[in-house]
Amino acid sequence: MAKIELDIIVVGAGIAGLAAAVSLSRAGHNVTVLEKSKFKLEAGFMIAIGPTGVNVLSSLGEDRESCIESRISSLTNTFLIGFDFARGRPSPTNFVATYDGQTLEYGHHVDVRSQSKNSNGAMTFYRPDLHSELLRLCMLQSSEYKSPKLLLGSEVATVDINNATAILTNGSSISGDLIIGADGERSLVKAAFKEPDTLRQAPYRIFRAIVSTETLVEDERQRHMLSLTTSKFAIFQKGTRILSWFEGRDGFLQDLEAGYNISLDEDQGPETDPVKVKQKMLHIFSDYHPSILAALQKAERVSDWPVYYSTPLSHLHKGRAVLIGDAAHSMLPTTGQGGTQSLEDICALAIFLHSDSLKGKRERQVEERLALFEELRKERMAIVQAGSGIMFGDEERLEKTKWGQVLKRAGIRDGEGHLRFLYQYDIFEESRKALEEGMRAKARL
């Protein structure tokens, strides 16, 4: 029986959308990406990618078998048809370290590599660099793989999930066998599910500041700070405020993300004036260590970002549509898991929907495979989302809270256990196992 090649529509050309397009086209399908902007640009801040996500990036460009089996991750990977880490320019994240924001006293210090299944551990990318490399793979023409079609300036107005059809604002439409919502936390595809909206504004915001490493090494105090933060996901806490510090673009840029509480009832929205927002940040964090304040003072640009999150959705797929990334599981940023979980989604989809494994009536096959995808991802995502706002090391202290109870039931009782849950998960193996079990169950019917 001939293998099935699906016509897949991906809504959104962000990191999740482009990665899905590359992965699914290389799984044998015809993929079209719809992006409303004329040229999609990622926000100029960092994105943390955990070990499982690094494995998924490494698998792009491998042959069909090693796409499932590969555990390879190398900073010297320069195969033009595969993800090129030299072009992505990540910085290694070898440790998670917590400090007192005022005194710089050590808290927890965990070697990420010892908690993960690949020797390179986690990485941090400057988002535009990661996006550009995924875009390169989308645009690449190769005799070995199908290439996705990228339609910029194609804004989706509505989605018919039962017929896998996207209706554009210009009145035209495009239909396929499957539509993937990779269009963020305010997803139009998710809205078409007609289910209660679980997106909520968090009672805090984040100042996001980019600082050139070059400006810091000139100052002795800042060189000391770099010794505390280089190759780390460094967290500086004082009271309810958390400042996360990590690097990207081969270590040439530092990203300082300073979270602070707000009253949703009294909040008047984020500050947008570039001068005032920096002044506001320095005022709110004025009791932090002078070296941290000096680094914040050197920030070339600062943004005041609102934070949104969703509780687990009732369904990740409905009709002939499926959600991935922030559309499926927008979460709090404390554990830095948003990007990694998007890549886990994409890996699972590519394995469940690989054209070599699809045989028979295509609509039924798609429905069955999406059901397997939802079953695999929902349980893990509920735990990841519950822990996304808990700082590593605070699990036991917060175990009586609603979210802490979810972690406790999953056997997560401390920071190292939390990291093991996040970093030792093998999305390739778990997806393959779920697919094999699903196919055996179907054969017994």
XYZ file of N, CA and C in Angstrom, residues 17-230:
642
model
N 6.401 27.467 14.240
C 5.853 27.235 12.907
C 6.899 26.812 11.903
N 8.058 27.483 11.907
C 9.114 27.132 10.954
C 9.699 25.757 11.270
N 9.911 25.469 12.551
C 10.453 24.160 12.917
C 9.490 23.050 12.532
N 8.197 23.279 12.723
C 7.197 22.282 12.318
C 7.209 22.089 10.813
N 7.338 23.183 10.072
C 7.342 23.096 8.610
C 8.528 22.287 8.112
N 9.704 22.547 8.683
C 10.898 21.797 8.283
C 10.739 20.321 8.627
N 10.333 20.039 9.853
C 10.256 18.663 10.325
C 9.224 17.855 9.554
N 8.055 18.417 9.306
C 6.982 17.671 8.645
C 7.206 17.540 7.144
N 7.845 18.547 6.531
C 8.157 18.393 5.110
C 9.215 17.305 4.937
N 10.133 17.209 5.883
C 11.159 16.171 5.814
C 10.633 14.817 6.269
N 9.429 14.808 6.818
C 8.744 13.552 7.123
C 7.892 13.105 5.937
N 8.010 13.829 4.803
C 7.378 13.380 3.569
C 6.115 14.087 3.151
N 5.806 15.231 3.780
C 4.530 15.888 3.496
C 4.709 17.208 2.740
N 3.609 17.685 2.180
C 3.580 18.960 1.461
C 3.096 20.030 2.434
N 3.975 20.930 2.821
C 3.679 21.881 3.894
C 3.649 23.303 3.352
N 2.585 24.029 3.717
C 2.458 25.452 3.392
C 2.355 26.242 4.690
N 3.177 27.268 4.827
C 3.177 28.108 6.021
C 2.529 29.447 5.691
N 1.552 29.833 6.497
C 0.865 31.119 6.324
C 1.322 32.079 7.419
N 1.856 33.218 7.013
C 2.341 34.217 7.964
C 1.779 35.574 7.581
N 1.158 36.259 8.548
C 0.460 37.506 8.239
C 1.400 38.654 7.888
N 2.624 38.660 8.451
C 3.535 39.764 8.173
C 4.247 39.543 6.846
N 4.757 40.633 6.285
C 5.513 40.537 5.039
C 6.864 39.885 5.263
N 7.407 40.084 6.456
C 8.669 39.444 6.794
C 8.676 39.218 8.286
N 8.475 37.978 8.678
C 8.374 37.642 10.089
C 9.696 37.898 10.805
N 9.642 38.700 11.881
C 10.829 38.979 12.693
C 10.567 38.536 14.124
N 11.543 37.892 14.731
C 11.433 37.485 16.122
C 11.897 38.623 17.031
N 11.291 38.684 18.220
C 11.727 39.666 19.204
C 13.189 39.422 19.556
N 13.946 40.498 19.748
C 15.383 40.391 19.943
C 15.803 40.073 21.354
N 15.321 38.957 21.895
C 15.725 38.518 23.222
C 16.101 37.035 23.148
N 16.486 36.455 24.261
C 16.980 35.083 24.268
C 15.843 34.083 24.438
N 16.122 32.855 24.009
C 15.208 31.745 24.238
C 16.043 30.559 24.710
N 15.647 29.986 25.817
C 16.348 28.827 26.367
C 15.806 27.563 25.717
N 16.703 26.688 25.289
C 16.325 25.406 24.713
C 16.989 24.310 25.536
N 16.170 23.476 26.168
C 16.684 22.399 26.999
C 17.232 21.245 26.176
N 17.805 20.246 26.839
C 18.438 19.135 26.126
C 17.533 18.422 25.133
N 16.272 18.204 25.487
C 15.385 17.528 24.534
C 15.174 18.388 23.295
N 15.059 19.696 23.487
C 14.910 20.596 22.342
C 16.150 20.635 21.478
N 17.334 20.594 22.114
C 18.592 20.553 21.361
C 18.638 19.289 20.505
N 18.180 18.162 21.060
C 18.137 16.925 20.289
C 17.230 17.046 19.070
N 16.096 17.723 19.240
C 15.173 17.887 18.119
C 15.810 18.741 17.028
N 16.442 19.842 17.414
C 17.133 20.667 16.420
C 18.208 19.864 15.703
N 18.933 19.036 16.461
C 19.989 18.227 15.869
C 19.447 17.235 14.851
N 18.204 16.785 15.067
C 17.633 15.763 14.183
C 17.206 16.323 12.832
N 17.018 17.640 12.734
C 16.585 18.221 11.464
C 17.676 18.041 10.423
N 17.336 17.346 9.350
C 18.322 17.091 8.318
C 18.862 15.684 8.351
N 18.534 14.920 9.427
C 18.959 13.527 9.457
C 18.063 12.718 8.524
N 18.487 11.497 8.182
C 17.631 10.644 7.369
C 16.457 10.158 8.207
N 15.527 9.438 7.566
C 14.275 9.121 8.218
C 14.465 8.314 9.501
N 15.355 7.303 9.473
C 15.543 6.488 10.659
C 16.186 7.291 11.783
N 17.235 8.043 11.446
C 17.942 8.758 12.507
C 17.158 9.960 12.988
N 16.149 10.393 12.236
C 15.251 11.448 12.728
C 14.549 10.963 13.991
N 14.312 9.637 14.064
C 13.676 9.068 15.241
C 14.717 8.670 16.283
N 15.867 8.144 15.818
C 16.839 7.555 16.718
C 17.902 8.519 17.210
N 18.128 9.606 16.469
C 19.331 10.407 16.713
C 19.396 11.009 18.105
N 20.576 10.947 18.702
C 20.848 11.650 19.954
C 22.018 12.597 19.742
N 22.326 12.878 18.473
C 23.526 13.641 18.152
C 23.292 15.126 18.395
N 24.244 15.802 19.002
C 24.194 17.245 19.130
C 25.623 17.758 19.103
N 25.973 18.544 18.088
C 27.354 19.012 17.977
C 27.404 20.449 17.539
N 28.201 21.234 18.236
C 28.371 22.629 17.846
C 29.119 22.759 16.526
N 29.715 21.671 16.046
C 30.431 21.725 14.774
C 29.606 21.161 13.633
N 28.294 20.945 13.866
C 27.430 20.424 12.808
C 27.274 21.489 11.727
N 27.858 21.280 10.563
C 27.781 22.287 9.503
C 27.145 21.733 8.238
N 26.437 20.583 8.341
C 25.751 20.050 7.177
C 24.712 21.067 6.698
N 24.797 21.432 5.440
C 23.915 22.470 4.925
C 22.451 22.071 4.978
N 22.166 20.740 4.875
C 20.771 20.323 4.889
C 20.245 20.161 6.302
N 21.109 20.210 7.294
C 20.684 20.066 8.676
C 20.807 21.367 9.437
N 20.275 21.375 10.647
C 20.366 22.565 11.490
C 21.833 22.844 11.777
N 22.259 24.062 11.496
C 23.660 24.449 11.628
C 23.825 25.272 12.904
N 24.391 24.642 13.940
C 24.559 25.337 15.214
C 25.549 26.489 15.100
N 26.467 26.409 14.148
C 27.402 27.523 13.956
C 26.642 28.766 13.513
N 25.631 28.589 12.673
C 24.806 29.731 12.260
C 23.841 30.159 13.364
N 23.325 29.201 14.121
C 22.395 29.532 15.206
C 23.058 30.253 16.359
N 24.374 30.077 16.509
C 25.200 30.799 17.483
C 24.677 30.728 18.927
N 24.349 29.531 19.407
C 23.892 29.439 20.804
C 25.041 29.543 21.781
N 24.693 29.798 23.024
C 25.645 29.721 24.127
C 25.252 28.530 24.990
N 26.223 27.773 25.487
C 25.887 26.609 26.320
C 25.317 27.037 27.660
N 24.381 26.259 28.159
C 23.847 26.471 29.501
C 24.171 25.225 30.299
N 25.319 25.227 30.959
C 25.801 24.029 31.646
C 25.301 23.909 33.082
N 24.870 25.033 33.659
C 24.445 25.016 35.052
C 23.177 25.850 35.227
N 22.362 25.462 36.205
C 21.308 26.325 36.739
C 21.788 26.769 38.114
N 21.897 28.073 38.297
C 22.438 28.599 39.554
C 21.511 29.685 40.098
N 21.258 29.650 41.388
C 20.447 30.682 42.025
C 21.292 31.453 43.031
N 21.002 32.751 43.130
C 21.757 33.643 44.005
C 20.790 34.583 44.725
N 21.229 35.128 45.822
C 20.510 36.206 46.481
C 20.732 37.478 45.664
N 19.655 38.147 45.281
C 19.772 39.310 44.411
C 20.473 40.490 45.048
N 20.497 40.557 46.368
C 21.116 41.691 47.048
C 22.557 41.411 47.439
N 22.844 40.170 47.870
C 24.181 39.857 48.377
C 25.018 39.025 47.412
N 24.389 38.425 46.404
C 25.024 37.502 45.455
C 25.432 36.183 46.113
N 24.895 35.901 47.297
C 25.194 34.645 47.981
C 24.606 33.479 47.189
N 25.382 32.394 47.072
C 24.948 31.198 46.349
C 23.718 30.584 46.999
N 22.827 30.073 46.151
C 21.709 29.268 46.622
C 21.901 27.849 46.126
N 21.220 27.510 45.032
C 21.342 26.192 44.422
C 22.271 26.276 43.207
N 22.940 25.157 42.934
C 23.863 25.116 41.808
C 23.825 23.693 41.253
N 23.217 23.510 40.075
C 23.018 22.168 39.521
C 23.656 22.090 38.145
N 24.411 21.031 37.917
C 25.020 20.783 36.606
C 23.947 20.216 35.680
N 23.542 21.009 34.691
C 22.502 20.589 33.755
C 22.914 19.332 33.006
N 24.175 19.231 32.659
C 24.641 18.096 31.866
C 24.462 16.776 32.600
N 24.576 16.811 33.937
C 24.391 15.582 34.709
C 22.927 15.189 34.803
N 22.025 16.126 34.482
C 20.590 15.856 34.551
C 19.984 15.583 33.174
N 20.802 15.567 32.135
C 20.272 15.431 30.781
C 20.859 14.225 30.083
N 20.267 13.868 28.962
C 20.685 12.686 28.215
C 21.612 13.004 27.057
N 21.958 14.273 26.856
C 23.002 14.560 25.878
C 24.103 15.380 26.555
N 25.299 15.161 26.132
C 26.453 15.718 26.824
C 26.543 17.232 26.710
N 25.844 17.823 25.733
C 25.914 19.273 25.566
C 24.907 20.014 26.434
N 24.001 19.278 27.080
C 23.039 19.924 27.950
C 22.127 20.884 27.209
N 21.862 22.023 27.843
C 20.948 23.018 27.285
C 21.725 24.112 26.561
N 20.991 24.926 25.794
C 21.594 26.044 25.070
C 20.656 27.240 25.115
N 21.245 28.411 24.965
C 20.454 29.636 24.867
C 20.754 30.307 23.535
N 19.696 30.612 22.801
C 19.819 31.262 21.498
C 19.296 32.698 21.582
N 19.928 33.577 20.831
C 19.316 34.877 20.538
C 18.219 34.574 19.530
N 16.992 34.922 19.873
C 15.843 34.461 19.088
C 15.972 34.743 17.586
N 16.417 35.935 17.170
C 16.543 36.163 15.723
C 17.523 35.197 15.054
N 18.568 34.762 15.771
C 19.523 33.820 15.192
C 18.886 32.453 14.980
N 18.139 31.971 15.964
C 17.455 30.685 15.836
C 16.410 30.739 14.732
N 15.669 31.828 14.690
C 14.636 31.988 13.666
C 15.254 32.024 12.273
N 16.358 32.731 12.117
C 17.019 32.832 10.809
C 17.515 31.480 10.315
N 18.043 30.653 11.223
C 18.527 29.334 10.814
C 17.371 28.421 10.415
N 16.260 28.486 11.134
C 15.089 27.701 10.746
C 14.518 28.196 9.424
N 14.552 29.504 9.206
C 14.098 30.055 7.936
C 14.987 29.570 6.791
N 16.300 29.510 7.040
C 17.209 28.995 6.012
C 16.834 27.566 5.621
N 16.531 26.737 6.614
C 16.147 25.359 6.322
C 14.831 25.291 5.553
N 13.925 26.215 5.861
C 12.647 26.255 5.124
C 12.865 26.614 3.656
N 13.787 27.519 3.412
C 14.006 28.010 2.052
C 14.925 27.092 1.246
N 15.574 26.158 1.918
C 16.564 25.310 1.273
C 15.923 24.365 0.257
N 16.470 24.295 -0.926
C 16.026 23.357 -1.951
C 16.999 22.188 -1.970
N 16.493 20.979 -1.758
C 17.343 19.797 -1.701
C 16.657 18.642 -2.403
N 17.438 17.844 -3.088
C 16.892 16.661 -3.750
C 16.517 15.589 -2.734
N 17.006 15.713 -1.505
C 16.757 14.696 -0.487
C 15.453 14.905 0.263
N 14.933 16.129 0.263
C 13.756 16.430 1.061
C 12.776 17.292 0.278
N 11.505 17.215 0.704
C 10.546 18.214 0.268
C 10.869 19.533 0.966
N 10.494 20.627 0.349
C 10.694 21.937 0.960
C 9.342 22.579 1.220
N 9.150 23.172 2.406
C 7.884 23.850 2.675
C 7.725 25.105 1.820
N 6.477 25.490 1.626
C 6.164 26.719 0.904
C 5.802 27.788 1.936
N 6.501 28.921 1.901
C 6.296 29.990 2.868
C 5.567 31.138 2.198
N 4.342 31.432 2.675
C 3.525 32.498 2.104
C 3.451 33.656 3.100
N 4.298 34.666 2.885
C 4.291 35.851 3.732
C 3.177 36.790 3.300
N 2.741 37.644 4.204
C 1.658 38.571 3.885
C 0.331 37.865 3.695
N 0.187 36.682 4.296
C -1.044 35.883 4.168
C -1.711 35.810 5.540
N -2.536 36.804 5.834
C -3.163 36.877 7.150
C -4.431 36.036 7.184
N -4.514 35.159 8.169
C -5.667 34.285 8.325
C -6.759 35.030 9.085
N -7.979 34.987 8.541
C -9.124 35.618 9.196
C -9.869 34.618 10.067
N -10.187 33.453 9.500
C -10.880 32.403 10.230
C -10.352 31.046 9.781
N -10.686 30.042 10.561
C -10.242 28.680 10.265
C -11.428 27.729 10.378
N -11.575 26.870 9.374
C -12.559 25.790 9.417
C -11.805 24.524 9.785
N -11.871 24.137 11.061
C -11.057 23.011 11.511
C -11.606 21.675 11.031
N -12.879 21.609 10.694
C -13.451 20.341 10.231
C -13.029 20.011 8.806
N -12.689 21.035 8.049
C -12.266 20.830 6.666
C -10.822 21.256 6.427
N -10.084 21.543 7.503
C -8.683 21.962 7.405
C -8.499 23.077 6.387
N -9.294 24.136 6.561
C -9.281 25.259 5.621
C -9.002 26.559 6.367
N -8.098 27.337 5.828
C -7.809 28.669 6.357
C -8.352 29.697 5.392
N -9.185 30.607 5.890
C -9.736 31.684 5.063
C -8.935 32.945 5.369
N -8.366 33.538 4.329
C -7.499 34.698 4.513
C -8.306 35.984 4.486
N -7.694 37.064 4.967
C -8.385 38.350 5.025
C -8.666 38.921 3.645
N -7.949 38.449 2.620
C -8.216 38.929 1.259
C -9.335 38.160 0.565
N -9.967 37.240 1.324
C -11.089 36.488 0.786
C -10.730 35.139 0.202
N -9.479 34.894 -0.063
C -9.056 33.597 -0.607
C -8.982 32.568 0.511
N -8.865 31.312 0.137
C -8.763 30.250 1.129
C -7.784 29.193 0.647
N -7.301 28.402 1.584
C -6.401 27.300 1.274
C -6.796 26.119 2.150
N -6.888 24.956 1.531
C -7.335 23.763 2.243
C -6.291 22.667 2.174
N -6.351 21.752 3.123
C -5.426 20.628 3.144
C -6.011 19.463 3.908
N -5.154 18.565 4.344
C -5.568 17.426 5.154
C -5.478 17.729 6.636
N -4.645 18.707 6.999
C -4.402 19.029 8.398
C -3.979 20.480 8.502
N -4.470 21.143 9.547
C -4.055 22.513 9.817
C -3.436 22.556 11.212
N -2.258 23.190 11.308
C -1.515 23.259 12.565
C -1.511 24.694 13.073
N -1.981 24.877 14.288
C -1.967 26.196 14.904
C -0.647 26.426 15.618
N 0.233 27.199 14.982
C 1.504 27.600 15.587
C 1.501 29.112 15.697
N 0.331 29.665 15.959
C 0.127 31.114 15.895
C 0.018 31.764 17.266
N 0.703 31.181 18.259
C 0.877 31.870 19.522
C -0.281 31.742 20.490
N -0.105 32.414 21.636
C -1.065 32.264 22.728
C -2.460 32.793 22.390
N -2.568 33.716 21.440
C -3.880 34.215 21.016
C -4.264 33.591 19.665
N -4.083 32.312 19.577
C -4.226 31.548 18.338
C -5.635 31.594 17.747
N -5.701 31.905 16.447
C -6.971 31.829 15.726
C -7.417 30.382 15.552
N -6.438 29.498 15.377
C -6.788 28.081 15.246
C -7.389 27.574 16.545
N -6.783 27.942 17.675
C -7.332 27.544 18.979
C -8.728 28.119 19.173
N -8.947 29.357 18.744
C -10.272 29.972 18.888
C -11.333 29.183 18.139
N -10.939 28.547 17.028
C -11.891 27.766 16.235
C -12.325 26.487 16.943
N -11.629 26.091 18.019
C -12.041 24.922 18.793
C -13.319 25.201 19.576
N -13.634 26.492 19.751
C -14.862 26.905 20.449
C -14.917 26.364 21.879
N -13.807 26.453 22.574
C -13.749 26.013 23.957
C -13.437 27.203 24.851
N -13.667 27.081 26.159
C -13.393 28.212 27.060
C -11.953 28.693 26.937
N -11.791 30.001 26.935
C -10.461 30.592 26.834
C -9.747 30.466 28.175
N -8.616 29.752 28.185
C -7.879 29.545 29.445
C -6.709 30.515 29.606
N -6.541 31.442 28.656
C -5.418 32.378 28.730
C -5.678 33.428 29.808
N -4.686 33.625 30.671
C -4.818 34.564 31.776
C -3.577 35.454 31.834
N -3.766 36.696 32.294
C -2.608 37.551 32.531
C -2.044 37.239 33.904
N -0.736 37.046 33.951
C -0.074 36.797 35.233
C 0.021 38.088 36.029
N 0.044 38.001 37.342
C 0.120 39.220 38.167
C 1.549 39.752 38.287
N 2.307 39.660 37.225
C 3.632 40.287 37.194
C 4.049 40.532 35.754
N 5.045 41.373 35.608
C 5.611 41.664 34.291
C 7.115 41.469 34.349
N 7.737 41.555 33.169
C 9.183 41.342 33.077
C 9.817 42.487 32.304
N 10.826 43.114 32.902
C 11.696 44.017 32.147
C 12.698 43.143 31.385
N 12.775 43.317 30.088
C 13.719 42.544 29.286
C 14.772 43.504 28.751
N 16.029 43.219 29.079
C 17.119 44.135 28.739
C 18.261 43.370 28.083
N 18.739 43.891 26.967
C 19.884 43.316 26.271
C 21.110 44.193 26.524
N 22.227 43.543 26.901
C 23.466 44.255 27.171
C 24.583 43.580 26.371
N 25.386 44.380 25.695
C 26.528 43.845 24.976
C 27.598 43.372 25.967
N 28.095 42.168 25.775
C 29.132 41.630 26.663
C 30.367 42.534 26.655
N 30.656 43.105 25.526
C 31.839 43.970 25.394
C 31.798 45.121 26.380
N 30.611 45.672 26.625
C 30.507 46.804 27.549
C 30.704 46.370 28.998
N 30.526 45.082 29.282
C 30.666 44.602 30.655
C 32.096 44.236 30.999
N 32.819 43.687 30.047
C 34.183 43.239 30.354
C 35.130 44.402 30.623
N 34.724 45.602 30.275
C 35.557 46.776 30.526
C 35.574 47.156 32.000
N 34.604 46.632 32.779
C 34.436 47.014 34.175
C 34.736 45.810 35.071
N 35.579 45.991 36.083
C 35.979 44.880 36.942
C 34.787 44.256 37.650
N 33.845 45.096 38.116
C 32.665 44.569 38.799
C 31.850 43.693 37.863
N 31.761 44.126 36.608
C 30.965 43.369 35.649
C 31.667 42.080 35.234
N 32.985 42.103 35.219
C 33.705 40.859 34.932
C 33.407 39.824 36.014
N 33.255 40.296 37.257
C 32.881 39.385 38.337
C 31.489 38.822 38.093
N 30.561 39.658 37.662
C 29.212 39.179 37.368
C 29.236 38.135 36.264
N 30.043 38.351 35.254
C 30.130 37.382 34.159
C 30.686 36.048 34.659
N 31.553 36.083 35.655
C 32.065 34.828 36.210
C 30.955 34.051 36.919
N 29.930 34.758 37.391
C 28.795 34.109 38.059
C 27.752 33.612 37.063
N 27.749 34.165 35.858
C 26.639 33.906 34.939
C 27.027 33.176 33.655
N 28.295 33.201 33.271
C 28.702 32.584 32.007
C 28.399 31.089 32.013
